[in-house]
XYZ file of C-alpha atoms in Angstrom:
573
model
C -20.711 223.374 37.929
C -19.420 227.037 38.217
C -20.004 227.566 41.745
C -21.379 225.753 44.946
C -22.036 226.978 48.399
C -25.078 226.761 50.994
C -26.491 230.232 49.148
C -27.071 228.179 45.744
C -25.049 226.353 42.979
C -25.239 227.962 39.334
C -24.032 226.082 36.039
C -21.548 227.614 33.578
C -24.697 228.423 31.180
C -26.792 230.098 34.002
C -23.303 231.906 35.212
C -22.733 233.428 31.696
C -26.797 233.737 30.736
C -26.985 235.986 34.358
C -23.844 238.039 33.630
C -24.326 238.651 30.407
C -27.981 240.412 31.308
C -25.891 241.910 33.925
C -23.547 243.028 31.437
C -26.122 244.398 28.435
C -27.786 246.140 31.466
C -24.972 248.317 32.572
C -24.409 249.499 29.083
C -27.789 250.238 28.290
C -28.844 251.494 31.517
C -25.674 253.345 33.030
C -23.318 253.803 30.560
C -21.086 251.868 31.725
C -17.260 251.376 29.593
C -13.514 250.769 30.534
C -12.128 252.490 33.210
C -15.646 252.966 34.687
C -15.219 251.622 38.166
C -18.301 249.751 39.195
C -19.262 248.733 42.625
C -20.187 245.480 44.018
C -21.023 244.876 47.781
C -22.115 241.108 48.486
C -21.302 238.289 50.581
C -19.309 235.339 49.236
C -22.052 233.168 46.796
C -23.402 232.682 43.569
C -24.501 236.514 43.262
C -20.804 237.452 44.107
C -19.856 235.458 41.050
C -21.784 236.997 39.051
C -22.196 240.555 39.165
C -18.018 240.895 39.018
C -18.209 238.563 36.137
C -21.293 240.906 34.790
C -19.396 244.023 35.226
C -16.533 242.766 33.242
C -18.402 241.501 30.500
C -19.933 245.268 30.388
C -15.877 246.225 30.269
C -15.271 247.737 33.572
C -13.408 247.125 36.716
C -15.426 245.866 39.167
C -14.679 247.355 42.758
C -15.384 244.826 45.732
C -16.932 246.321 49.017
C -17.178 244.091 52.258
C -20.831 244.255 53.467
C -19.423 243.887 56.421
C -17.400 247.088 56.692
C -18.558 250.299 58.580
C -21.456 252.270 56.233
C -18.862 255.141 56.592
C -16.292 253.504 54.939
C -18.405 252.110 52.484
C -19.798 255.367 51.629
C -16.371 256.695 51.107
C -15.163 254.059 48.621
C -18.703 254.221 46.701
C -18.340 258.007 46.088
C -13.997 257.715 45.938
C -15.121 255.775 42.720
C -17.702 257.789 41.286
C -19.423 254.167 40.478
C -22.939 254.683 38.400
C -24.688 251.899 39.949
C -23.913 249.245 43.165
C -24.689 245.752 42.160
C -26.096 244.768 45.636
C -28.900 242.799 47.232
C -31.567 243.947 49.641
C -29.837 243.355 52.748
C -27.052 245.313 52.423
C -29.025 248.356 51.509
C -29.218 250.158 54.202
C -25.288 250.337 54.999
C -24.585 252.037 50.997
C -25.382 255.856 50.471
C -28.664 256.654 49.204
C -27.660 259.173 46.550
C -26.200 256.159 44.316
C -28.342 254.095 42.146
C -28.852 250.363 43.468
C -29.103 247.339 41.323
C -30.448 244.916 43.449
C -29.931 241.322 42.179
C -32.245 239.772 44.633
C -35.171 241.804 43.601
C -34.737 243.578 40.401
C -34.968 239.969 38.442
C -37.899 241.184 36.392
C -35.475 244.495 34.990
C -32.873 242.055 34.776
C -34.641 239.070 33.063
C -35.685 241.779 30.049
C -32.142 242.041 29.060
C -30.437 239.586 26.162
C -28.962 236.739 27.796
C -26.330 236.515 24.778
C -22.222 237.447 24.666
C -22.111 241.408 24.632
C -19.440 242.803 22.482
C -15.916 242.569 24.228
C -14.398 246.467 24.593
C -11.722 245.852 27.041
C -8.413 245.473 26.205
C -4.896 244.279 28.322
C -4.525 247.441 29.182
C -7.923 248.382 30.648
C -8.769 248.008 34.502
C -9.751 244.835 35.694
C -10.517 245.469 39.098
C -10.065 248.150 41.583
C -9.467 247.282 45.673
C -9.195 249.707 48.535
C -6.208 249.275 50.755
C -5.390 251.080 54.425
C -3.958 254.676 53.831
C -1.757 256.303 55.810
C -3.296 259.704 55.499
C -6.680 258.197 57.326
C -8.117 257.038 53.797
C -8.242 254.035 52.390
C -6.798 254.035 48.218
C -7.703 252.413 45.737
C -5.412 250.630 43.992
C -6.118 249.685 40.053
C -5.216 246.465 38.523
C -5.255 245.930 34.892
C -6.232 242.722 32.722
C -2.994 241.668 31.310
C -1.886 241.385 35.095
C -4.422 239.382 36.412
C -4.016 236.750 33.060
C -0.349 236.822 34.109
C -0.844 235.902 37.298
C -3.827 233.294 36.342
C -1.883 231.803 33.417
C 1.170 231.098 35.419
C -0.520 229.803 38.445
C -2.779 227.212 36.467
C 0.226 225.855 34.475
C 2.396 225.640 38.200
C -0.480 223.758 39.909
C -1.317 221.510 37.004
C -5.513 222.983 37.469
C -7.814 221.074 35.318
C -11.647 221.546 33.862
C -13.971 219.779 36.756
C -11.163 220.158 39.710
C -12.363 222.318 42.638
C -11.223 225.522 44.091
C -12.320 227.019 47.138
C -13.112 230.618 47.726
C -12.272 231.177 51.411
C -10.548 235.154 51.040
C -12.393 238.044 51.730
C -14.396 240.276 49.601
C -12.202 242.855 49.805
C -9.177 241.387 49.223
C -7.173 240.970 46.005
C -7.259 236.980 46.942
C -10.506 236.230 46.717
C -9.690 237.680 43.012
C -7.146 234.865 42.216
C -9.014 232.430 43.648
C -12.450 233.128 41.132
C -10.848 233.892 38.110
C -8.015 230.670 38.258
C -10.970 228.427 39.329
C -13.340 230.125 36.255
C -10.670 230.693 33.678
C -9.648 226.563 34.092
C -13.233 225.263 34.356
C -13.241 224.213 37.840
C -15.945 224.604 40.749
C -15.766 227.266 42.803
C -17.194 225.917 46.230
C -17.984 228.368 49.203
C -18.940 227.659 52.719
C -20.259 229.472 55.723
C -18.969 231.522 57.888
C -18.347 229.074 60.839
C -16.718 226.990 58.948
C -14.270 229.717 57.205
C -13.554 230.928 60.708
C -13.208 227.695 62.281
C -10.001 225.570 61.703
C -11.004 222.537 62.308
C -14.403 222.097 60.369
C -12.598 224.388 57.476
C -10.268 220.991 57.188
C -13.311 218.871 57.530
C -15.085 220.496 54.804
C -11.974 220.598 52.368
C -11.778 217.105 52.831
C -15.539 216.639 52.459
C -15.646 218.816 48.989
C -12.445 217.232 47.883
C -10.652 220.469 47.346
C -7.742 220.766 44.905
C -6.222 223.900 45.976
C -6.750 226.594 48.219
C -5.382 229.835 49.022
C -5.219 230.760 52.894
C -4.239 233.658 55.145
C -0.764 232.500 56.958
C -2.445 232.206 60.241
C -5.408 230.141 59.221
C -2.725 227.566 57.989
C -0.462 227.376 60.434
C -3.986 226.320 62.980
C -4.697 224.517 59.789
C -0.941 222.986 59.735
C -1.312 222.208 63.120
C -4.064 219.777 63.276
C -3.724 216.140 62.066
C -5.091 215.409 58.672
C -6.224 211.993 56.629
C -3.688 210.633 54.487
C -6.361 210.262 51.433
C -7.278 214.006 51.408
C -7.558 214.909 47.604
C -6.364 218.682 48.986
C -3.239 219.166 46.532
C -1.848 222.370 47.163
C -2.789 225.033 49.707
C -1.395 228.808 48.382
C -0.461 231.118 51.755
C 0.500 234.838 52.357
C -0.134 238.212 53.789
C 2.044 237.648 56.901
C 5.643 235.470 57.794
C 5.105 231.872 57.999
C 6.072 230.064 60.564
C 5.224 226.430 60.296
C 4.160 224.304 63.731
C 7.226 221.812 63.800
C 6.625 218.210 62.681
C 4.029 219.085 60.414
C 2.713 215.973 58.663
C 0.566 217.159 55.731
C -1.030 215.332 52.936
C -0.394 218.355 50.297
C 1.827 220.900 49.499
C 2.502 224.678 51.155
C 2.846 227.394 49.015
C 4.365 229.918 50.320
C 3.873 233.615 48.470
C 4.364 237.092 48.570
C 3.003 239.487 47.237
C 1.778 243.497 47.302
C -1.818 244.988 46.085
C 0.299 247.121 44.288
C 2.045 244.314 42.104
C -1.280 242.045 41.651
C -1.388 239.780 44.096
C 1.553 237.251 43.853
C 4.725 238.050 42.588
C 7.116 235.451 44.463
C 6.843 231.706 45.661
C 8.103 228.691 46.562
C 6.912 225.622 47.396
C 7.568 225.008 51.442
C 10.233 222.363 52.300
C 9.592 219.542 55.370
C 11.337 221.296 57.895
C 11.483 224.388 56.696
C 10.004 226.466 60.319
C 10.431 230.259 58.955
C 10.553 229.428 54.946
C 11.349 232.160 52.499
C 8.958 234.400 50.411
C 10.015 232.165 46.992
C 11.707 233.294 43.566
C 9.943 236.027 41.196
C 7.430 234.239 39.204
C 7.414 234.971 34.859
C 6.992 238.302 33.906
C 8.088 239.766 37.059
C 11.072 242.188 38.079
C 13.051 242.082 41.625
C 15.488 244.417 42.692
C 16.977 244.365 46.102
C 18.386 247.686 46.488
C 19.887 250.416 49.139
C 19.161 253.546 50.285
C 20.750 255.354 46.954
C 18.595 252.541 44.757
C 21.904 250.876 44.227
C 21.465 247.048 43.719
C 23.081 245.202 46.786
C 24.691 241.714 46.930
C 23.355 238.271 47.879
C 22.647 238.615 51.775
C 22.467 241.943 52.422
C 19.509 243.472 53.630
C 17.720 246.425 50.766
C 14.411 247.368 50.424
C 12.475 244.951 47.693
C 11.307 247.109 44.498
C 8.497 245.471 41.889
C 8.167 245.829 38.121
C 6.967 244.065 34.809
C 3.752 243.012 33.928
C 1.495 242.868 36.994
C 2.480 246.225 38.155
C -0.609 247.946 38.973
C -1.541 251.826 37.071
C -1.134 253.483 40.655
C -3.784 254.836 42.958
C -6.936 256.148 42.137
C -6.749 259.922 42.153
C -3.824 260.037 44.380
C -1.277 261.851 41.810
C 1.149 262.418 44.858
C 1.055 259.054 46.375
C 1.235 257.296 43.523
C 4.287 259.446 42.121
C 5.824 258.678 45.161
C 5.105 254.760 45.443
C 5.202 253.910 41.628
C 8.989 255.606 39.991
C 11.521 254.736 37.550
C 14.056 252.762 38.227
C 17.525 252.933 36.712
C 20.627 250.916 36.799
C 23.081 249.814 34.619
C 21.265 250.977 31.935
C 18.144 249.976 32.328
C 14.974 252.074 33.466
C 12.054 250.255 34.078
C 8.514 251.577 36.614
C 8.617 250.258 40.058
C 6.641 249.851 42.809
C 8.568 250.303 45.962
C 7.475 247.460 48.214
C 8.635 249.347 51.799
C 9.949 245.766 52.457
C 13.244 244.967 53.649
C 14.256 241.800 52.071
C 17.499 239.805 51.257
C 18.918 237.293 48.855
C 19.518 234.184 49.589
C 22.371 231.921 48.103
C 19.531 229.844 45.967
C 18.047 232.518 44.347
C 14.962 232.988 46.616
C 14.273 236.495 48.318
C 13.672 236.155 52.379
C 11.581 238.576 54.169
C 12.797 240.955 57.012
C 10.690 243.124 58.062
C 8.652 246.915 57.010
C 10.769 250.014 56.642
C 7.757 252.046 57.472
C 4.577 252.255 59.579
C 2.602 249.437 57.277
C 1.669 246.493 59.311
C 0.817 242.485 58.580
C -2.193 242.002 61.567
C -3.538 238.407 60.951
C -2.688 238.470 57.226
C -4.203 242.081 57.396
C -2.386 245.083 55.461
C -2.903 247.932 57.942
C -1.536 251.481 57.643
C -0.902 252.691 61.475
C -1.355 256.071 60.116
C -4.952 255.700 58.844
C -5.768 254.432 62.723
C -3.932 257.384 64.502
C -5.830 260.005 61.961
C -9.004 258.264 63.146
C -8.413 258.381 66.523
C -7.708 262.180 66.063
C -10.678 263.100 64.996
C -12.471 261.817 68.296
C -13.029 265.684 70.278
C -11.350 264.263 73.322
C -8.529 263.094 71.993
C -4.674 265.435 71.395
C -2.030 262.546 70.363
C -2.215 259.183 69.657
C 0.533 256.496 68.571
C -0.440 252.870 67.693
C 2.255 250.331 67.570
C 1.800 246.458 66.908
C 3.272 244.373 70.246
C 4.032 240.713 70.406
C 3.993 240.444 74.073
C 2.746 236.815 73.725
C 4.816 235.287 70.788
C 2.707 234.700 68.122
C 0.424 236.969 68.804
C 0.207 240.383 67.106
C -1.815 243.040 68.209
C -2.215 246.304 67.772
C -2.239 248.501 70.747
C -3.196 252.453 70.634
C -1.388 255.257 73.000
C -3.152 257.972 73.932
C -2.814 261.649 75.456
C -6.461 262.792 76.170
C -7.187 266.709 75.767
C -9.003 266.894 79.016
C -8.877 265.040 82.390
C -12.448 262.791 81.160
C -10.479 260.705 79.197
C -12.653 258.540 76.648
C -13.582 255.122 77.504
C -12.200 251.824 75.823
C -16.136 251.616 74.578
C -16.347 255.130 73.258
C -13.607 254.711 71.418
C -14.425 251.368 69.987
C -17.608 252.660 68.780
C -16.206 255.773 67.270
C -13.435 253.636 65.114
C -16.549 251.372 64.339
C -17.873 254.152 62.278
C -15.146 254.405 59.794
C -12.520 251.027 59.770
C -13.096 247.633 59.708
C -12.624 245.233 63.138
C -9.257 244.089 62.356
C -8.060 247.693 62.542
C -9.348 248.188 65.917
C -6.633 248.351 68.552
C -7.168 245.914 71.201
C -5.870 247.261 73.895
C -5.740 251.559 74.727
C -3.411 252.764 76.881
C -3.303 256.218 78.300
C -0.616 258.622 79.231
C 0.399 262.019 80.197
C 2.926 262.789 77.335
C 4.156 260.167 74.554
C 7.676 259.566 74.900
C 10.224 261.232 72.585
C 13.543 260.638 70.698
C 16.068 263.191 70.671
C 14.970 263.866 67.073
C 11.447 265.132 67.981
C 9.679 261.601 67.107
C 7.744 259.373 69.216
C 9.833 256.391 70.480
C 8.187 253.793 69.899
C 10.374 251.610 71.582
C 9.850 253.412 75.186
C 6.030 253.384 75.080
C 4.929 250.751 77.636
C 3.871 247.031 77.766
C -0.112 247.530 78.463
C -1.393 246.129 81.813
C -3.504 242.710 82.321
C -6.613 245.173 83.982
C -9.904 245.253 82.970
C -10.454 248.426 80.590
C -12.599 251.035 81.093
C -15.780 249.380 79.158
C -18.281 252.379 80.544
C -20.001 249.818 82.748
C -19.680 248.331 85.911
C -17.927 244.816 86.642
C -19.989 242.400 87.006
C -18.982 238.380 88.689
C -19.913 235.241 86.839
C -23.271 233.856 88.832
C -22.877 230.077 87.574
C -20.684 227.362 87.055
C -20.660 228.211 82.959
C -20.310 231.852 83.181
C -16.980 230.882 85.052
C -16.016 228.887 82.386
C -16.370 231.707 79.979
C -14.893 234.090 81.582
C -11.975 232.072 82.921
C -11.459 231.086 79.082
C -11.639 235.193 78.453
C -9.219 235.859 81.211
C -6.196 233.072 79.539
C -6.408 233.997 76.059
C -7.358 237.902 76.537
C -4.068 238.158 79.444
C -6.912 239.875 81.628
C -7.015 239.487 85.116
C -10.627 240.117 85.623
C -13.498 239.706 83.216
C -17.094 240.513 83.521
C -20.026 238.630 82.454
C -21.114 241.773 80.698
C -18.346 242.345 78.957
C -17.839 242.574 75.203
C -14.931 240.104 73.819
C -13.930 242.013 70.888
C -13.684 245.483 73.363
C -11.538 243.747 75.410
C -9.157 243.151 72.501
C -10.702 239.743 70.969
C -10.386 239.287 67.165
C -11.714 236.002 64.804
C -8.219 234.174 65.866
C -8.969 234.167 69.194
C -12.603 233.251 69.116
C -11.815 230.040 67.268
C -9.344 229.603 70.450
C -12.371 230.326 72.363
C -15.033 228.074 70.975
C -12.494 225.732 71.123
C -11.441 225.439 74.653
C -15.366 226.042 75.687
C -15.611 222.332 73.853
C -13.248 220.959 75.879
C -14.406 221.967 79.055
C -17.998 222.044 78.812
C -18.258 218.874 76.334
C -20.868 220.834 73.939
C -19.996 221.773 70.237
C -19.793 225.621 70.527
C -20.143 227.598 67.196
C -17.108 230.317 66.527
C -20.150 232.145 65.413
C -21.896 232.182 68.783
C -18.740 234.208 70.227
C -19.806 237.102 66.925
C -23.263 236.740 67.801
C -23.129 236.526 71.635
C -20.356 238.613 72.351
C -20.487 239.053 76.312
C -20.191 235.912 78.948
C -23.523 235.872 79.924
C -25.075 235.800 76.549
C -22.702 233.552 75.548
C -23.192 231.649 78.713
C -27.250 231.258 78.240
C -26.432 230.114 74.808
C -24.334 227.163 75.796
C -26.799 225.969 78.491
C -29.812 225.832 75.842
C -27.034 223.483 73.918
C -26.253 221.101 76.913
C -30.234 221.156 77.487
C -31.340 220.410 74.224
C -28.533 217.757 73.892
C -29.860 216.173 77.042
C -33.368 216.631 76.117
C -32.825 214.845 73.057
C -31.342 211.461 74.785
C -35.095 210.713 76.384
C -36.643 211.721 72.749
C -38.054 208.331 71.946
C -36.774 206.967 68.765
C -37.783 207.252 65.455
């Protein structure tokens, strides 16, 4: 089996039979050759699988677009591309332009099912693009950053030879659609013959079941953001679990202590920009903050200083990347990509680079350790975010003159991003207003959580905004643009008591909206969670999504506890 999941299973016959139609369709149809970014906006499933395996059989990059993401955004990357066609399905129309052809894979069967299901003739080389994935920018777009074949068979060949991957083990595909992750994960689990097996959202989201379900699909390997597996780490686990390795990055690890885990941590680092993973090590028992690992084959590590000078073992320089998975630079972005992607000389040697913006050392053993960012580029639950791409966003709001977002840890462990205004006129915008005007053009995790106004942002001596003197944000209720409203029962209180801990707000109101009071997918696990405890009813992360304000939430659980006690006087059988 190719791939499993609750949206359908396909075969590796019925996987190649629908891509290759795919495939002969694109060339026929739209032209379609290396180097022709095409775009493909579905969920996580058997389509998925298919239409990026499709487009590369036709010999172009695919370019993965999160359904999920704001139709602005979506727009922007569709047309950034100049993609022919969207391999889509019918849901998700509404959210893509409407000057851009759609290929619908849902209902277009009958154009589809016309084409030869055979092998088309392979045109790619190494050296063509093999995918295409839009990062945060700091100018207020997002880039696109292209990836070429010979990195991602690097990257695929090494990792399947590490982990030992066989035909007929399984992988799980748990990354998101837009993120270079979710690329390893498909193409080690198709090039090695294993299953790819997907699962819902609730369970992705959810800690606990995501271990249950591992277990219950005996997973091999997994890749997982670092703060899904330090929850993950944290929770006790069967000793027969056939889970053998679980892959982690995008953020510092910090492992709970006294971890007792059936399989091995992988810990890895790794840029857009350099394809992925270019560093790793496998986490030792103990080991609270481990390091980011030793350059895998075919890649080049320089640690150097401000004047690129190489620097020794334990002092701090800023990480540059070559070799083989660098990526070809940024998709009409000359500048940017002059200035991220240079030459790098020393001792002779001059070899492209990517420079990283990460401050990294090296340690006695030959493995790098992370420091921290030497610019405004931010980790956010295993997030890459570009500060600058929120502030330009903010700036375009009418009522809005300056704007600095930082990322606090007020409560260790827990990043979040929090956005200082100065408002142009005394009506200064509500926390709702602008929550819906970000909506329209970045993704939720890029959403501050908190917005704090002020008269003036502070300044240096030098002119710049110190970050360091803007202030800790308060524990009041925002400004939501609606009155407060009190809990009227005994499980609205619970809610919003729940709210009030994990949010670090004093006063929450039934009609309040979570994720405008600064709630994110970490914290609603944390909800649904705690509701459990207290209230003795299995509550859904999803019904936190879907039910976003204490009282619907509220009404929600009751139907729960009064179908569950309905149920005990159903007679049997």
């Amino acid at each position: 089996m190719a791939v499993e999941g609750p949206l359908g299973t396909l075969t590796y016959g019925e996987l190649n039979a629908r891509a290759n139609r795919i495939a002969h369709h694109l060339r026929t149809r739209y032209g379609v050759r290396p180097d022709m970014p095409v775009a493909v906006c579905l969920e996580r499933g058997p389509d998925l699988v298919t239409a990026v395996l499709g487009v590369l059989k036709a010999g172009a990059p695919y370019v993965p677009l999160d359904p999920d993401h704001p139709a602005e955004r979506l727009a922007y990357m569709v047309r950034d591309t100049a993609t022919p066609v969207v391999l889509t399905g019918s849901a998700h129309t509404g959210r893509l332009p409407s000057d851009v052809p759609l290929l619908l894979l849902d209902e277009d069967t009958a154009t589809l099912s016309g084409e030869p299901d055979t092998d088309p003739r392979p045109v790619a080389a190494p050296h063509h693009l093999a995918y295409l994935i839009y990062t945060s920018g700091s100018t207020g777009r997002p880039k696109g950053v292209q990836v070429e074949h010979r990195s991602v068979v690097s990257l695929v060949h090494w990792t399947a030879r590490e982990y030992g991957l066989e035909p007929g083990q399984r992988i799980a595909l748990l990354a998101g659609v837009g993120f270079d992750a979710a690329a390893w994960e498909l193409w080690l689990g198709l090039t090695q013959g294993a299953t790819c097996c997907v699962t819902t959202e609730t369970v992705r989201l959810t800690p606990h079941l995501l271990r249950d379900w591992l277990c219950e699909q005996r997973v091999h390997a997994t890749f997982l953001s670092t703060p899904m597996l330090e929850a993950l780490a944290a929770l006790p686990w069967a000793a027969d679990s056939t889970l053998d390795y679980v892959l982690t990055g995008g953020d510092r690890l910090r492992m709970p202590p006294r971890a007792r885990l059936p399989f091995r941590v992988v810990n890895n680092y790794g840029p857009t920009e350099a394809t992925i993973i270019v560093t790793s090590t496998v986490v030792e028992p103990g080991d609270a903050v481990p390091p980011i690992g030793r350059p895998i084959p075919n890649v080049l590590a320089f640690v150097v200083d401000q004047h690129d000078r190489p620097v020794p073992v334990g002092v701090p320089g800023e990480l540059l990347l070559g070799g083989v998975p660098l990526a070809r630079g940024y998709r009409d972005r000359p500048e940017l990509t002059e200035e991220r992607f240079t030459a790098y000389e020393a001792e002779g040697l001059s070899t492209p680079v990517y420079r990283t913006g990460d401050l990294v050392r090296w340690r006695a053993d030959g493995q790098l350790e992370f420091l921290r960012r030497i610019d405004n580029q931010v980790k956010i639950r295993g997030n890459r975010i570009e500060l600058g791409e929120i502030e330009a966003t903010l700036l375009t709001h009418p009522g809005i003159g300056e704007v600095s977002v930082i990322v606090r840890e007020d409560t260790p462990g827990d990043k979040r991003l929090v956005a200082y205004l100065v408002a142009i006129a005394a009506d200064t915008p509500s926390t709702a207003e602008l929550h819906a005007h970000l909506g329209r053009f970045l993704p939720d995790y890029m959403i501050p959580a908190a917005f704090v106004t002020l008269d003036r942002l502070p300044l240096t001596a030098n002119g710049k905004v110190d970050r360091a003197a803007l202030p800790v944000p308060d524990h009041q209720r925002p400004d939501l643009g609606t009155e407060y409203a009190a809990p009227r029962n005994a499980v609205e209180r619970t809610v919003t008591t729940v709210w009030q801990e994990l949010l670090g707000i004093e006063r929450v109101g039934v009609h309040d909206n979570f994720f405008q009071l600064g709630g994110h997918s970490l914290l609603a696990t944390q909800v649904a969670s705690r509701l459990r405890k207290a209230l003795r009813v299995d509550v859904p992360v999803r019904a936190v999504f879907d039910s976003p304000t204490p009282a619907r939430l509220a009404q929600g659980i009751a139907d729960l506890m009064m179908a569950a006690i309905t149920a005990q006087f159903e007679p049997a059988g």
